Protein backbone atom coordinates (compact mmCIF):
# COMPACT_ATOMS: atom_id res chain seq x y z
CA UNK A 1 0.00 0.00 0.00
CA UNK A 2 2.89 2.35 0.72
CA UNK A 3 4.02 1.97 -2.88
CA UNK A 4 0.60 3.04 -4.14
CA UNK A 5 0.67 5.99 -1.78
CA UNK A 6 4.11 7.04 -2.97
CA UNK A 7 2.91 6.83 -6.56
CA UNK A 8 -0.08 9.00 -5.64
CA UNK A 9 2.30 11.44 -3.96
CA UNK A 10 4.20 11.70 -7.25
CA UNK A 11 0.91 12.49 -8.99
CA UNK A 12 0.15 15.14 -6.38
CA UNK A 13 3.54 16.75 -6.93
CA UNK A 14 2.46 17.19 -10.55
CA UNK A 15 -0.86 18.69 -9.46
CA UNK A 16 0.96 21.06 -7.12
CA UNK A 17 3.19 22.27 -9.94
CA UNK A 18 0.20 22.74 -12.21
CA UNK A 19 -1.61 24.82 -9.59
CA UNK A 20 1.16 27.08 -8.37
CA UNK A 21 3.73 27.53 -11.14
CA UNK A 22 3.52 30.33 -13.66
CA UNK A 23 6.21 29.38 -16.11
CA UNK A 24 4.88 27.69 -19.26
CA UNK A 25 7.69 25.13 -19.30
CA UNK A 26 7.07 24.22 -15.68
CA UNK A 27 3.43 23.56 -16.51
CA UNK A 28 4.39 21.20 -19.34
CA UNK A 29 6.81 19.40 -17.01
CA UNK A 30 4.07 19.06 -14.35
CA UNK A 31 1.79 17.39 -16.87
CA UNK A 32 4.62 15.02 -17.76
CA UNK A 33 5.08 14.11 -14.07
CA UNK A 34 1.37 13.35 -13.73
CA UNK A 35 1.56 11.10 -16.77
CA UNK A 36 4.50 9.18 -15.32
CA UNK A 37 2.65 8.64 -12.06
CA UNK A 38 -0.47 7.29 -13.74
CA UNK A 39 1.45 4.89 -15.99
CA UNK A 40 3.53 3.66 -13.07
CA UNK A 41 0.44 3.16 -10.92
CA UNK A 42 -1.22 0.93 -13.50
CA UNK A 43 1.88 -1.24 -13.80
CA UNK A 44 2.34 -1.38 -10.00
CA UNK A 45 -1.24 -2.52 -9.68
CA UNK A 46 -0.72 -5.32 -12.20
CA UNK A 47 2.41 -6.75 -10.60
CA UNK A 48 2.21 -10.30 -9.34
CA UNK A 49 4.62 -11.52 -6.71
CA UNK A 50 7.39 -13.81 -7.99
CA UNK A 51 6.05 -13.67 -11.53
CA UNK A 52 8.19 -13.41 -14.63
CA UNK A 53 8.11 -11.25 -17.72
CA UNK A 54 5.22 -11.95 -20.10
CA UNK A 55 7.46 -13.45 -22.76
CA UNK A 56 7.68 -17.17 -23.42
CA UNK A 57 11.33 -18.12 -23.72
CA UNK A 58 12.58 -21.29 -25.29
CA UNK A 59 13.97 -23.77 -22.81
CA UNK A 60 12.51 -21.97 -19.80
CA UNK A 61 9.77 -23.65 -17.82
CA UNK A 62 6.68 -21.48 -17.93
CA UNK A 63 5.93 -20.22 -14.47
CA UNK A 64 3.45 -17.52 -13.60
CA UNK A 65 3.60 -14.29 -15.56
CA UNK A 66 2.67 -10.74 -14.74
CA UNK A 67 -0.46 -9.46 -16.41
CA UNK A 68 0.33 -8.51 -20.03
CA UNK A 69 -2.86 -6.52 -20.62
CA UNK A 70 -2.02 -3.37 -18.57
CA UNK A 71 1.46 -3.41 -20.06
CA UNK A 72 0.02 -3.32 -23.57
CA UNK A 73 -2.36 -0.48 -22.74
CA UNK A 74 0.29 1.57 -20.90
CA UNK A 75 2.56 1.15 -23.92
CA UNK A 76 -0.17 2.86 -25.94
CA UNK A 77 -0.49 5.58 -23.33
CA UNK A 78 3.24 6.35 -23.26
CA UNK A 79 3.34 6.85 -27.02
CA UNK A 80 0.31 9.15 -26.93
CA UNK A 81 1.97 11.15 -24.15
CA UNK A 82 4.87 11.89 -26.46
CA UNK A 83 2.46 13.25 -29.05
CA UNK A 84 0.65 15.45 -26.56
CA UNK A 85 3.95 16.73 -25.16
CA UNK A 86 5.03 17.73 -28.66
CA UNK A 87 1.69 19.50 -29.21
CA UNK A 88 2.01 21.38 -25.91
CA UNK A 89 5.54 22.43 -26.76
CA UNK A 90 4.39 23.72 -30.14
CA UNK A 91 1.61 25.75 -28.52
CA UNK A 92 4.06 27.15 -25.97
CA UNK A 93 6.48 28.15 -28.72
CA UNK A 94 3.77 30.10 -30.52
CA UNK A 95 2.63 31.76 -27.28
CA UNK A 96 6.17 32.83 -26.43
CA UNK A 97 6.72 34.16 -29.94
CA UNK A 98 3.54 36.22 -29.72
CA UNK A 99 3.71 37.52 -26.16
CA UNK A 100 7.47 37.48 -25.57
CA UNK A 101 7.08 36.05 -22.10
CA UNK A 102 6.88 32.68 -20.38
CA UNK A 103 4.75 33.97 -17.51
CA UNK A 104 1.16 32.83 -17.92
CA UNK A 105 -0.21 35.62 -15.76
CA UNK A 106 1.05 38.13 -18.34
CA UNK A 107 -0.58 36.34 -21.25
CA UNK A 108 -3.92 38.05 -21.12
CA UNK A 109 -4.81 39.36 -24.54
CA UNK A 110 -6.72 36.53 -26.16
CA UNK A 111 -7.62 38.06 -29.52
CA UNK A 112 -5.65 39.90 -32.14
CA UNK B 1 16.72 -7.74 -1.84
CA UNK B 2 12.98 -7.91 -2.48
CA UNK B 3 11.62 -5.89 -5.32
CA UNK B 4 9.65 -3.64 -2.96
CA UNK B 5 12.82 -2.21 -1.47
CA UNK B 6 14.14 -1.23 -4.87
CA UNK B 7 10.79 0.31 -5.74
CA UNK B 8 10.71 2.35 -2.52
CA UNK B 9 14.13 3.70 -3.41
CA UNK B 10 13.20 4.44 -7.02
CA UNK B 11 9.89 6.08 -6.16
CA UNK B 12 11.42 8.23 -3.44
CA UNK B 13 14.11 9.27 -5.89
CA UNK B 14 11.45 10.19 -8.45
CA UNK B 15 9.40 12.25 -5.99
CA UNK B 16 12.53 14.10 -4.94
CA UNK B 17 13.54 14.63 -8.56
CA UNK B 18 10.17 16.01 -9.58
CA UNK B 19 10.08 18.40 -6.62
CA UNK B 20 13.55 19.63 -7.58
CA UNK B 21 12.45 19.99 -11.20
CA UNK B 22 9.49 22.13 -10.23
CA UNK B 23 11.26 24.29 -7.69
CA UNK B 24 14.62 25.00 -9.33
CA UNK B 25 14.88 28.31 -11.15
CA UNK B 26 17.12 27.31 -14.02
CA UNK B 27 15.08 25.89 -16.90
CA UNK B 28 17.79 23.60 -18.30
CA UNK B 29 18.31 22.02 -14.88
CA UNK B 30 14.57 21.61 -14.59
CA UNK B 31 14.31 19.75 -17.89
CA UNK B 32 17.25 17.53 -16.97
CA UNK B 33 15.64 16.71 -13.61
CA UNK B 34 12.45 15.66 -15.40
CA UNK B 35 14.59 13.44 -17.61
CA UNK B 36 16.00 11.80 -14.49
CA UNK B 37 12.46 11.19 -13.22
CA UNK B 38 11.51 9.57 -16.52
CA UNK B 39 14.54 7.30 -16.45
CA UNK B 40 13.51 6.37 -12.89
CA UNK B 41 10.13 5.30 -14.31
CA UNK B 42 12.01 3.17 -16.83
CA UNK B 43 14.03 1.47 -14.07
CA UNK B 44 10.84 0.88 -12.07
CA UNK B 45 9.29 -0.80 -15.12
CA UNK B 46 12.29 -3.12 -15.28
CA UNK B 47 11.79 -4.11 -11.64
CA UNK B 48 8.09 -4.66 -12.32
CA UNK B 49 8.87 -7.22 -15.06
CA UNK B 50 7.90 -5.03 -17.99
CA UNK B 51 10.91 -4.89 -20.33
CA UNK B 52 8.94 -3.63 -23.35
CA UNK B 53 7.65 -0.72 -21.34
CA UNK B 54 11.11 0.06 -20.00
CA UNK B 55 12.48 0.33 -23.54
CA UNK B 56 9.56 2.48 -24.73
CA UNK B 57 9.79 4.73 -21.67
CA UNK B 58 13.52 5.15 -22.22
CA UNK B 59 12.97 6.19 -25.84
CA UNK B 60 10.10 8.47 -24.84
CA UNK B 61 12.33 10.18 -22.31
CA UNK B 62 15.12 10.75 -24.80
CA UNK B 63 12.72 12.16 -27.39
CA UNK B 64 10.90 14.34 -24.88
CA UNK B 65 14.17 15.79 -23.63
CA UNK B 66 15.36 16.45 -27.16
CA UNK B 67 12.09 18.22 -27.97
CA UNK B 68 12.10 20.30 -24.77
CA UNK B 69 15.75 21.30 -24.94
CA UNK B 70 15.60 22.06 -28.66
CA UNK B 71 12.44 24.09 -28.26
CA UNK B 72 13.24 26.16 -25.19
CA UNK B 73 16.88 26.23 -24.29
CA UNK B 74 18.69 27.17 -27.43
CA UNK B 75 16.59 30.05 -28.64
CA UNK B 76 16.15 32.20 -25.61
CA UNK B 77 17.58 30.52 -22.61
CA UNK B 78 15.94 31.89 -19.53
CA UNK B 79 15.68 31.32 -15.85
CA UNK B 80 12.22 31.37 -14.36
CA UNK B 81 11.25 34.98 -13.82
CA UNK B 82 11.51 35.74 -10.12
CA UNK B 83 7.93 36.89 -9.95
CA UNK B 84 6.53 37.74 -6.58
CA UNK B 85 5.46 34.44 -5.09
CA UNK B 86 1.80 34.39 -4.28
CA UNK B 87 2.14 32.95 -0.82
CA UNK B 88 -1.58 32.71 -0.26
CA UNK B 89 -2.12 30.63 -3.40
CA UNK B 90 0.78 28.34 -2.58
CA UNK B 91 -0.44 27.81 0.98
CA UNK B 92 -3.99 27.03 -0.15
CA UNK B 93 -2.72 24.59 -2.79
CA UNK B 94 -0.47 22.84 -0.30
CA UNK B 95 -3.31 22.53 2.20
CA UNK B 96 -5.72 21.12 -0.39
CA UNK B 97 -3.13 18.66 -1.70
CA UNK B 98 -2.20 17.44 1.78
CA UNK B 99 -5.89 17.05 2.60
CA UNK B 100 -6.42 15.00 -0.56
CA UNK B 101 -3.40 12.85 0.29
CA UNK B 102 -4.49 12.18 3.86
CA UNK B 103 -8.05 11.37 2.89
CA UNK B 104 -6.86 9.07 0.11
CA UNK B 105 -5.04 6.80 2.56
CA UNK B 106 -8.26 5.04 3.53
CA UNK B 107 -9.11 4.56 -0.15
CA UNK B 108 -5.76 2.93 -0.88
CA UNK B 109 -6.30 0.60 2.06
CA UNK B 110 -9.22 -0.90 0.14
CA UNK B 111 -6.97 -1.99 -2.73
CA UNK B 112 -5.51 -5.47 -2.65
CA UNK B 113 -1.95 -5.52 -1.29
CA UNK B 114 1.00 -5.08 -3.62
CA UNK B 115 1.84 -8.25 -5.52
CA UNK B 116 -1.70 -9.67 -5.62
CA UNK B 117 -3.38 -8.22 -8.69
CA UNK B 118 -7.11 -7.95 -9.02
CA UNK B 119 -7.33 -8.44 -12.77
CA UNK B 120 -8.09 -11.92 -13.97
CA UNK B 121 -9.26 -11.12 -17.49
CA UNK B 122 -5.79 -11.52 -18.95
CA UNK B 123 -5.54 -15.15 -17.92
CA UNK B 124 -7.07 -16.07 -21.27
CA UNK B 125 -4.27 -14.25 -23.06
CA UNK B 126 -1.63 -15.97 -20.96
CA UNK B 127 -3.12 -19.41 -21.51
CA UNK B 128 -4.06 -19.25 -25.18
CA UNK B 129 -1.99 -16.34 -26.51
CA UNK B 130 0.74 -18.31 -28.19
CA UNK B 131 -1.56 -20.84 -29.78
CA UNK B 132 -3.97 -18.23 -31.08
CA UNK B 133 -1.55 -15.58 -32.32
CA UNK B 134 1.85 -17.26 -32.66
CA UNK B 135 3.65 -14.44 -30.83
CA UNK B 136 5.81 -15.50 -27.88
CA UNK B 137 5.78 -11.97 -26.51
CA UNK B 138 2.32 -11.64 -25.06
CA UNK B 139 2.42 -7.84 -24.94
CA UNK B 140 3.00 -7.83 -28.67
CA UNK B 141 0.25 -10.39 -29.11
CA UNK B 142 -2.21 -8.13 -27.30
CA UNK B 143 -1.17 -4.91 -29.01
CA UNK B 144 -1.07 -6.22 -32.55
CA UNK B 145 -3.67 -8.97 -32.48
CA UNK B 146 -6.27 -8.95 -29.71
CA UNK B 147 -6.44 -5.17 -29.41
CA UNK B 148 -5.36 -4.15 -32.87
CA UNK B 149 -8.17 -1.60 -33.11
CA UNK B 150 -6.82 0.10 -29.98
CA UNK B 151 -3.48 0.36 -31.66
CA UNK B 152 -5.12 1.78 -34.75
CA UNK B 153 -6.77 4.42 -32.56
CA UNK B 154 -3.45 5.14 -30.88
CA UNK B 155 -1.77 5.67 -34.23
CA UNK B 156 -4.63 7.95 -35.25
CA UNK B 157 -4.25 10.03 -32.08
CA UNK B 158 -0.50 10.23 -32.55
CA UNK B 159 -0.93 11.22 -36.19
CA UNK B 160 -3.41 13.93 -35.23
CA UNK B 161 -1.11 15.27 -32.52
CA UNK B 162 1.86 15.43 -34.90
CA UNK B 163 -0.32 17.00 -37.58
CA UNK B 164 -1.47 19.61 -35.06
CA UNK B 165 2.11 20.31 -34.05
CA UNK B 166 3.19 20.84 -37.65
CA UNK B 167 0.17 23.01 -38.37
CA UNK B 168 0.70 25.19 -35.32
CA UNK B 169 4.38 25.65 -36.10
CA UNK B 170 3.72 26.51 -39.74
CA UNK B 171 1.24 29.32 -39.12
CA UNK B 172 3.04 32.59 -39.66
CA UNK B 173 2.12 35.94 -38.32
CA UNK B 174 1.08 38.51 -40.92
CA UNK B 175 3.94 40.79 -39.95
CA UNK B 176 6.59 38.11 -40.01
CA UNK B 177 5.39 36.45 -43.21
CA UNK B 178 8.81 36.53 -44.77
CA UNK B 179 10.58 35.11 -41.77
CA UNK B 180 11.46 31.47 -41.61
CA UNK B 181 9.07 29.47 -39.41
CA UNK B 182 10.18 28.18 -36.04
PDB file of C-alpha atoms in Angstrom, chain A residues 31-107:
ATOM      1  CA  UNK A  31       1.785  17.392 -16.870  1.00  0.00           C
ATOM      2  CA  UNK A  32       4.623  15.024 -17.757  1.00  0.00           C
ATOM      3  CA  UNK A  33       5.080  14.112 -14.068  1.00  0.00           C
ATOM      4  CA  UNK A  34       1.368  13.346 -13.725  1.00  0.00           C
ATOM      5  CA  UNK A  35       1.564  11.101 -16.773  1.00  0.00           C
ATOM      6  CA  UNK A  36       4.501   9.182 -15.317  1.00  0.00           C
ATOM      7  CA  UNK A  37       2.650   8.645 -12.060  1.00  0.00           C
ATOM      8  CA  UNK A  38      -0.467   7.292 -13.745  1.00  0.00           C
ATOM      9  CA  UNK A  39       1.450   4.891 -15.985  1.00  0.00           C
ATOM     10  CA  UNK A  40       3.525   3.661 -13.074  1.00  0.00           C
ATOM     11  CA  UNK A  41       0.439   3.155 -10.922  1.00  0.00           C
ATOM     12  CA  UNK A  42      -1.223   0.926 -13.503  1.00  0.00           C
ATOM     13  CA  UNK A  43       1.881  -1.237 -13.798  1.00  0.00           C
ATOM     14  CA  UNK A  44       2.337  -1.376 -10.002  1.00  0.00           C
ATOM     15  CA  UNK A  45      -1.237  -2.518  -9.684  1.00  0.00           C
ATOM     16  CA  UNK A  46      -0.722  -5.318 -12.202  1.00  0.00           C
ATOM     17  CA  UNK A  47       2.415  -6.746 -10.598  1.00  0.00           C
ATOM     18  CA  UNK A  48       2.205 -10.296  -9.338  1.00  0.00           C
ATOM     19  CA  UNK A  49       4.623 -11.522  -6.713  1.00  0.00           C
ATOM     20  CA  UNK A  50       7.388 -13.808  -7.988  1.00  0.00           C
ATOM     21  CA  UNK A  51       6.052 -13.674 -11.535  1.00  0.00           C
ATOM     22  CA  UNK A  52       8.193 -13.411 -14.634  1.00  0.00           C
ATOM     23  CA  UNK A  53       8.113 -11.247 -17.721  1.00  0.00           C
ATOM     24  CA  UNK A  54       5.217 -11.949 -20.098  1.00  0.00           C
ATOM     25  CA  UNK A  55       7.463 -13.451 -22.763  1.00  0.00           C
ATOM     26  CA  UNK A  56       7.682 -17.172 -23.419  1.00  0.00           C
ATOM     27  CA  UNK A  57      11.325 -18.121 -23.717  1.00  0.00           C
ATOM     28  CA  UNK A  58      12.579 -21.291 -25.286  1.00  0.00           C
ATOM     29  CA  UNK A  59      13.974 -23.773 -22.808  1.00  0.00           C
ATOM     30  CA  UNK A  60      12.510 -21.971 -19.797  1.00  0.00           C
ATOM     31  CA  UNK A  61       9.765 -23.646 -17.824  1.00  0.00           C
ATOM     32  CA  UNK A  62       6.683 -21.483 -17.932  1.00  0.00           C
ATOM     33  CA  UNK A  63       5.933 -20.223 -14.467  1.00  0.00           C
ATOM     34  CA  UNK A  64       3.447 -17.525 -13.605  1.00  0.00           C
ATOM     35  CA  UNK A  65       3.597 -14.289 -15.555  1.00  0.00           C
ATOM     36  CA  UNK A  66       2.674 -10.740 -14.745  1.00  0.00           C
ATOM     37  CA  UNK A  67      -0.460  -9.462 -16.409  1.00  0.00           C
ATOM     38  CA  UNK A  68       0.331  -8.512 -20.031  1.00  0.00           C
ATOM     39  CA  UNK A  69      -2.862  -6.516 -20.625  1.00  0.00           C
ATOM     40  CA  UNK A  70      -2.019  -3.369 -18.567  1.00  0.00           C
ATOM     41  CA  UNK A  71       1.456  -3.406 -20.058  1.00  0.00           C
ATOM     42  CA  UNK A  72       0.021  -3.319 -23.566  1.00  0.00           C
ATOM     43  CA  UNK A  73      -2.355  -0.477 -22.738  1.00  0.00           C
ATOM     44  CA  UNK A  74       0.289   1.566 -20.904  1.00  0.00           C
ATOM     45  CA  UNK A  75       2.562   1.154 -23.922  1.00  0.00           C
ATOM     46  CA  UNK A  76      -0.171   2.861 -25.944  1.00  0.00           C
ATOM     47  CA  UNK A  77      -0.494   5.581 -23.330  1.00  0.00           C
ATOM     48  CA  UNK A  78       3.239   6.355 -23.263  1.00  0.00           C
ATOM     49  CA  UNK A  79       3.340   6.853 -27.021  1.00  0.00           C
ATOM     50  CA  UNK A  80       0.314   9.147 -26.926  1.00  0.00           C
ATOM     51  CA  UNK A  81       1.965  11.148 -24.149  1.00  0.00           C
ATOM     52  CA  UNK A  82       4.873  11.887 -26.458  1.00  0.00           C
ATOM     53  CA  UNK A  83       2.464  13.253 -29.055  1.00  0.00           C
ATOM     54  CA  UNK A  84       0.654  15.454 -26.563  1.00  0.00           C
ATOM     55  CA  UNK A  85       3.947  16.734 -25.164  1.00  0.00           C
ATOM     56  CA  UNK A  86       5.031  17.733 -28.663  1.00  0.00           C
ATOM     57  CA  UNK A  87       1.695  19.498 -29.211  1.00  0.00           C
ATOM     58  CA  UNK A  88       2.007  21.376 -25.907  1.00  0.00           C
ATOM     59  CA  UNK A  89       5.544  22.431 -26.762  1.00  0.00           C
ATOM     60  CA  UNK A  90       4.393  23.724 -30.143  1.00  0.00           C
ATOM     61  CA  UNK A  91       1.606  25.747 -28.520  1.00  0.00           C
ATOM     62  CA  UNK A  92       4.056  27.146 -25.971  1.00  0.00           C
ATOM     63  CA  UNK A  93       6.477  28.153 -28.718  1.00  0.00           C
ATOM     64  CA  UNK A  94       3.766  30.101 -30.522  1.00  0.00           C
ATOM     65  CA  UNK A  95       2.631  31.761 -27.280  1.00  0.00           C
ATOM     66  CA  UNK A  96       6.165  32.830 -26.433  1.00  0.00           C
ATOM     67  CA  UNK A  97       6.717  34.156 -29.938  1.00  0.00           C
ATOM     68  CA  UNK A  98       3.545  36.218 -29.722  1.00  0.00           C
ATOM     69  CA  UNK A  99       3.715  37.522 -26.160  1.00  0.00           C
ATOM     70  CA  UNK A 100       7.474  37.482 -25.570  1.00  0.00           C
ATOM     71  CA  UNK A 101       7.082  36.046 -22.097  1.00  0.00           C
ATOM     72  CA  UNK A 102       6.884  32.680 -20.383  1.00  0.00           C
ATOM     73  CA  UNK A 103       4.750  33.971 -17.514  1.00  0.00           C
ATOM     74  CA  UNK A 104       1.156  32.832 -17.919  1.00  0.00           C
ATOM     75  CA  UNK A 105      -0.212  35.625 -15.761  1.00  0.00           C
ATOM     76  CA  UNK A 106       1.053  38.126 -18.337  1.00  0.00           C
ATOM     77  CA  UNK A 107      -0.576  36.341 -21.248  1.00  0.00           C
TER      78      UNK A 107
END
